[in-house]
Amino acid sequence: MTWNGEALDTEAYLARIGYDGEVKPDLATLRALHRAHVTAIPFENLEIMLGRPVLLDVAALQDKMVRRRRGGYCYEQNHLFAAALERFGFTVAGLGARVRAGASSTRPVTHMLLKVEADGELWHCDVGFGGEGLLEPLLLRDGADARQGEWRFSLEREPSGEMVLRTEHPDGWFDLYAYAQTPYLPVDYTVMNHYTATYPLSPFVRRPVLQRATPELRRRLTGAHLSVTGPDGKPDEREVSVDELRNVLAGQFGIELTDQEFADLVQAHYPGA
């Protein structure tokens, strides 16, 4: 198995994402699993903030995101999801994207997403993009357009042949990332992951970043800045004090750190607290 799905504890994984329906390799199951995963497991980079390596083997991913009920970023989340889908009988391929999200220059390929076959079609799946990411699979076709909860997404093929995932903001479409359909293997993401987790200019090594998507709200904590955005696009923003940080991590993002982990996080990234 490409994604080592045989190593996955499927019962524990399904319990973690709160899914108790039938599991078979069809579109209805794919939609339900995707939405359940996204809404249950938050995007976060706290392993990097705690000075730990980000491991991508299934055993480590299960220990962190299933047993310890933590979150992860794209490589962790989509590796775990790919292993689950593979175990449930889906055909899964990994892809790589260049994040745009307001960038003024071309960025390297550093984002992982998945291409999954279901009901005779190819589907764009991604449980690891964070607050503005998909809630459900999107048909991998030029012109695909779907509303998911309060959010609208589309795919557009550019002259280069790349597909661009967009989400609708109040002022129009906003490009999230662009990708070709060249398949990537797990070993390829090991290299990307090392860059993302260790390169000094990576946005994920400088400060805590947590995000969570739901059908109604998009939550983001960057450093101490908390933003909660509804469908009107107007964020409710404020600074989070260290005294309330632990409650925000648990209440807004579902993350509960041990006493030592929280103390280490505050000491390293919230100086002067």
Short mmCIF file of C-alpha atoms in Angstrom, two decimals:
data_model
loop_
_atom_site.label_atom_id
_atom_site.label_comp_id
_atom_site.label_asym_id
_atom_site.label_seq_id
_atom_site.Cartn_x
_atom_site.Cartn_y
_atom_site.Cartn_z
CA MET A 1 0.00 0.00 0.00
CA THR A 2 1.38 3.41 -1.01
CA TRP A 3 0.07 5.20 2.10
CA ASN A 4 0.64 2.34 4.56
CA GLY A 5 -3.08 2.08 5.20
CA GLU A 6 -2.67 -1.39 6.66
CA ALA A 7 -1.02 0.21 9.72
CA LEU A 8 -4.07 2.35 10.49
CA ASP A 9 -6.32 1.56 13.44
CA THR A 10 -9.53 2.28 11.53
CA GLU A 11 -11.83 1.93 14.54
CA ALA A 12 -9.83 4.51 16.52
CA TYR A 13 -9.58 6.86 13.53
CA LEU A 14 -13.33 6.78 12.86
CA ALA A 15 -14.03 7.40 16.54
CA ARG A 16 -11.63 10.35 16.51
CA ILE A 17 -13.48 12.06 13.66
CA GLY A 18 -16.88 11.13 15.04
CA TYR A 19 -17.95 9.01 12.07
CA ASP A 20 -20.24 6.04 12.70
CA GLY A 21 -21.72 5.46 9.26
CA GLU A 22 -21.11 2.76 6.70
CA VAL A 23 -17.65 2.74 5.13
CA LYS A 24 -17.30 1.80 1.48
CA PRO A 25 -15.34 3.32 -1.44
CA ASP A 26 -18.07 5.55 -2.86
CA LEU A 27 -18.65 9.29 -3.11
CA ALA A 28 -21.13 9.48 -0.26
CA THR A 29 -18.59 7.94 2.12
CA LEU A 30 -15.78 10.12 0.78
CA ARG A 31 -17.83 13.28 1.37
CA ALA A 32 -18.80 12.24 4.88
CA LEU A 33 -15.28 11.20 5.90
CA HIS A 34 -13.76 14.41 4.49
CA ARG A 35 -16.18 16.66 6.33
CA ALA A 36 -15.86 14.69 9.57
CA HIS A 37 -12.05 14.83 9.46
CA VAL A 38 -11.89 18.56 8.72
CA THR A 39 -14.31 19.54 11.44
CA ALA A 40 -12.75 17.23 14.07
CA ILE A 41 -8.99 17.66 13.59
CA PRO A 42 -7.62 21.23 13.57
CA PHE A 43 -4.72 22.66 11.60
CA GLU A 44 -1.75 23.44 13.88
CA ASN A 45 2.05 23.66 13.96
CA LEU A 46 2.69 23.24 17.68
CA GLU A 47 5.15 20.37 17.30
CA ILE A 48 7.50 22.79 15.55
CA MET A 49 6.90 25.40 18.24
CA LEU A 50 7.80 22.82 20.90
CA GLY A 51 11.06 21.95 19.12
CA ARG A 52 9.94 18.50 18.04
CA PRO A 53 10.29 16.83 14.65
CA VAL A 54 7.17 16.51 12.48
CA LEU A 55 6.90 12.79 11.72
CA LEU A 56 4.86 11.44 8.81
CA ASP A 57 4.74 7.69 9.42
CA VAL A 58 1.29 6.33 10.16
CA ALA A 59 2.22 5.17 13.67
CA ALA A 60 3.36 8.67 14.66
CA LEU A 61 0.37 10.34 12.99
CA GLN A 62 -2.04 8.06 14.82
CA ASP A 63 -0.33 8.63 18.12
CA LYS A 64 -0.48 12.40 17.74
CA MET A 65 -3.77 13.12 16.00
CA VAL A 66 -5.85 10.11 17.06
CA ARG A 67 -4.60 8.97 20.47
CA ARG A 68 -3.49 12.39 21.81
CA ARG A 69 -6.26 14.20 19.91
CA ARG A 70 -3.94 16.86 18.54
CA GLY A 71 -4.02 18.48 15.10
CA GLY A 72 -1.45 18.88 12.36
CA TYR A 73 -0.60 20.68 9.15
CA CYS A 74 -1.06 19.57 5.56
CA TYR A 75 1.47 16.73 5.36
CA GLU A 76 0.28 15.17 8.60
CA GLN A 77 -3.44 15.55 7.97
CA ASN A 78 -3.46 14.43 4.34
CA HIS A 79 -1.10 11.51 5.02
CA LEU A 80 -3.46 10.26 7.71
CA PHE A 81 -6.49 10.78 5.47
CA ALA A 82 -4.78 9.06 2.54
CA ALA A 83 -3.96 6.05 4.73
CA ALA A 84 -7.59 5.87 5.86
CA LEU A 85 -8.98 6.17 2.33
CA GLU A 86 -6.55 3.56 1.02
CA ARG A 87 -7.56 1.19 3.81
CA PHE A 88 -11.23 1.73 2.94
CA GLY A 89 -10.65 0.81 -0.71
CA PHE A 90 -10.25 4.18 -2.45
CA THR A 91 -7.58 4.88 -5.08
CA VAL A 92 -5.57 7.84 -3.79
CA ALA A 93 -2.79 9.93 -5.35
CA GLY A 94 -0.81 12.72 -3.72
CA LEU A 95 -0.39 16.10 -5.43
CA GLY A 96 1.65 19.22 -4.67
CA ALA A 97 0.53 22.86 -4.80
CA ARG A 98 1.94 26.37 -4.76
CA VAL A 99 0.09 28.38 -2.14
CA ARG A 100 -1.11 31.76 -3.40
CA ALA A 101 -3.41 33.25 -0.73
CA GLY A 102 -2.51 36.83 -1.56
CA ALA A 103 1.14 36.20 -2.49
CA SER A 104 2.77 38.76 -4.77
CA SER A 105 5.40 36.31 -6.10
CA THR A 106 5.57 32.65 -7.07
CA ARG A 107 6.01 30.35 -4.11
CA PRO A 108 7.55 26.86 -4.16
CA VAL A 109 5.50 23.69 -4.15
CA THR A 110 5.01 23.13 -0.43
CA HIS A 111 1.38 22.12 0.02
CA MET A 112 0.03 18.57 -0.07
CA LEU A 113 -3.41 17.66 -1.38
CA LEU A 114 -5.01 14.48 -2.67
CA LYS A 115 -6.68 13.21 -5.84
CA VAL A 116 -9.21 10.47 -5.12
CA GLU A 117 -11.32 8.29 -7.40
CA ALA A 118 -14.96 7.79 -6.43
CA ASP A 119 -18.09 6.94 -8.42
CA GLY A 120 -16.16 7.04 -11.70
CA GLU A 121 -14.84 10.60 -11.21
CA LEU A 122 -11.70 12.24 -9.87
CA TRP A 123 -12.08 14.40 -6.75
CA HIS A 124 -9.90 17.12 -5.27
CA CYS A 125 -9.57 16.33 -1.55
CA ASP A 126 -7.69 18.32 1.08
CA VAL A 127 -8.21 18.02 4.84
CA GLY A 128 -5.04 19.97 5.66
CA PHE A 129 -5.29 23.52 4.34
CA GLY A 130 -6.76 25.07 7.45
CA GLY A 131 -9.40 27.73 7.97
CA GLU A 132 -10.18 28.51 4.33
CA GLY A 133 -9.87 24.95 3.11
CA LEU A 134 -12.45 22.60 1.67
CA LEU A 135 -15.02 20.97 3.91
CA GLU A 136 -15.81 18.30 1.31
CA PRO A 137 -14.27 16.93 -1.90
CA LEU A 138 -14.57 19.10 -5.02
CA LEU A 139 -14.97 17.57 -8.47
CA LEU A 140 -11.55 17.78 -10.13
CA ARG A 141 -12.75 19.49 -13.28
CA ASP A 142 -12.34 22.93 -14.82
CA GLY A 143 -15.29 25.06 -13.79
CA ALA A 144 -16.27 22.97 -10.78
CA ASP A 145 -18.21 25.13 -8.35
CA ALA A 146 -19.75 24.09 -5.04
CA ARG A 147 -21.13 25.59 -1.87
CA GLN A 148 -20.01 23.80 1.29
CA GLY A 149 -21.76 25.07 4.37
CA GLU A 150 -21.56 28.87 4.21
CA TRP A 151 -18.53 28.77 1.91
CA ARG A 152 -18.23 28.58 -1.87
CA PHE A 153 -15.30 27.03 -3.75
CA SER A 154 -14.34 26.62 -7.40
CA LEU A 155 -11.63 25.17 -9.62
CA GLU A 156 -10.29 26.94 -12.68
CA ARG A 157 -7.79 25.58 -15.20
CA GLU A 158 -5.19 28.17 -16.20
CA PRO A 159 -3.47 28.30 -19.64
CA SER A 160 -0.47 26.57 -18.06
CA GLY A 161 -2.70 23.58 -17.32
CA GLU A 162 -2.56 24.14 -13.56
CA MET A 163 -5.74 23.94 -11.55
CA VAL A 164 -6.46 26.81 -9.15
CA LEU A 165 -8.57 26.29 -6.06
CA ARG A 166 -10.49 29.45 -5.13
CA THR A 167 -12.84 30.46 -2.37
CA GLU A 168 -15.37 33.26 -2.58
CA HIS A 169 -14.81 36.36 -0.46
CA PRO A 170 -17.33 39.22 -0.22
CA ASP A 171 -15.30 41.13 -2.83
CA GLY A 172 -14.91 38.22 -5.25
CA TRP A 173 -12.92 35.04 -5.84
CA PHE A 174 -9.70 34.54 -3.87
CA ASP A 175 -7.00 32.14 -5.10
CA LEU A 176 -5.90 29.65 -2.45
CA TYR A 177 -3.39 27.54 -4.37
CA ALA A 178 -2.46 26.18 -7.79
CA TYR A 179 -1.39 22.66 -8.70
CA ALA A 180 -0.55 20.32 -11.56
CA GLN A 181 -1.68 16.70 -11.52
CA THR A 182 1.84 15.25 -11.31
CA PRO A 183 1.65 12.52 -8.65
CA TYR A 184 3.85 12.70 -5.57
CA LEU A 185 4.91 9.82 -3.32
CA PRO A 186 5.27 9.88 0.47
CA VAL A 187 9.03 10.25 0.17
CA ASP A 188 8.53 13.49 -1.79
CA TYR A 189 6.57 15.00 1.08
CA THR A 190 9.36 14.04 3.48
CA VAL A 191 11.57 16.55 1.66
CA MET A 192 8.85 19.23 1.56
CA ASN A 193 8.08 18.64 5.22
CA HIS A 194 11.71 19.13 6.21
CA TYR A 195 11.79 22.48 4.40
CA THR A 196 8.48 23.64 5.86
CA ALA A 197 9.35 22.57 9.41
CA THR A 198 12.95 23.85 9.54
CA TYR A 199 13.65 26.59 6.98
CA PRO A 200 14.08 29.91 8.86
CA LEU A 201 11.76 31.80 6.52
CA SER A 202 8.98 29.23 6.64
CA PRO A 203 5.84 30.78 8.16
CA PHE A 204 5.47 27.70 10.36
CA VAL A 205 8.74 28.05 12.28
CA ARG A 206 8.27 31.62 13.50
CA ARG A 207 5.07 31.55 15.55
CA PRO A 208 2.14 29.34 16.48
CA VAL A 209 -0.45 28.98 13.72
CA LEU A 210 -3.77 27.28 14.42
CA GLN A 211 -6.80 27.17 12.15
CA ARG A 212 -10.14 25.43 12.14
CA ALA A 213 -12.87 25.31 9.52
CA THR A 214 -16.52 24.63 10.25
CA PRO A 215 -19.57 25.02 8.01
CA GLU A 216 -20.30 28.40 9.64
CA LEU A 217 -17.01 29.89 10.90
CA ARG A 218 -13.31 30.11 10.04
CA ARG A 219 -11.05 30.40 13.08
CA ARG A 220 -7.38 31.40 13.08
CA LEU A 221 -4.84 32.00 15.85
CA THR A 222 -1.53 33.45 14.66
CA GLY A 223 0.78 34.11 17.55
CA ALA A 224 -1.58 35.77 20.02
CA HIS A 225 -3.95 37.19 17.39
CA LEU A 226 -7.32 35.42 17.23
CA SER A 227 -9.62 35.91 14.25
CA VAL A 228 -13.08 34.38 13.83
CA THR A 229 -14.71 35.04 10.46
CA GLY A 230 -18.29 34.38 9.41
CA PRO A 231 -19.87 34.33 5.95
CA ASP A 232 -20.01 38.14 5.77
CA GLY A 233 -16.21 38.18 5.65
CA LYS A 234 -15.89 40.54 8.61
CA PRO A 235 -13.51 39.01 11.15
CA ASP A 236 -13.99 39.33 14.89
CA GLU A 237 -10.39 39.95 15.97
CA ARG A 238 -8.63 40.33 19.29
CA GLU A 239 -5.37 39.63 21.10
CA VAL A 240 -5.34 36.62 23.39
CA SER A 241 -3.62 36.98 26.76
CA VAL A 242 -1.47 34.14 28.06
CA ASP A 243 -3.90 33.75 30.96
CA GLU A 244 -6.66 32.76 28.54
CA LEU A 245 -4.50 31.04 25.92
CA ARG A 246 -5.02 27.53 27.22
CA ASN A 247 -8.79 27.95 27.21
CA VAL A 248 -8.68 29.35 23.66
CA LEU A 249 -6.62 26.39 22.45
CA ALA A 250 -9.15 23.98 23.92
CA GLY A 251 -12.36 25.88 23.28
CA GLN A 252 -11.70 27.28 19.81
CA PHE A 253 -9.42 24.57 18.38
CA GLY A 254 -10.00 21.45 20.46
CA ILE A 255 -6.34 21.20 21.49
CA GLU A 256 -5.38 20.26 25.03
CA LEU A 257 -1.68 20.37 25.88
CA THR A 258 -0.06 18.80 28.91
CA ASP A 259 1.10 21.17 31.65
CA GLN A 260 4.71 20.81 30.50
CA GLU A 261 3.86 21.35 26.84
CA PHE A 262 1.91 24.48 27.62
CA ALA A 263 4.69 25.84 29.85
CA ASP A 264 7.27 25.17 27.11
CA LEU A 265 5.07 26.84 24.49
CA VAL A 266 4.59 29.97 26.57
CA GLN A 267 8.27 30.20 27.49
CA ALA A 268 9.42 29.88 23.89
CA HIS A 269 6.80 31.89 22.01
CA TYR A 270 5.02 34.24 24.41
CA PRO A 271 7.96 35.98 26.08
CA GLY A 272 7.26 38.38 28.92
CA ALA A 273 4.08 36.56 29.93
#
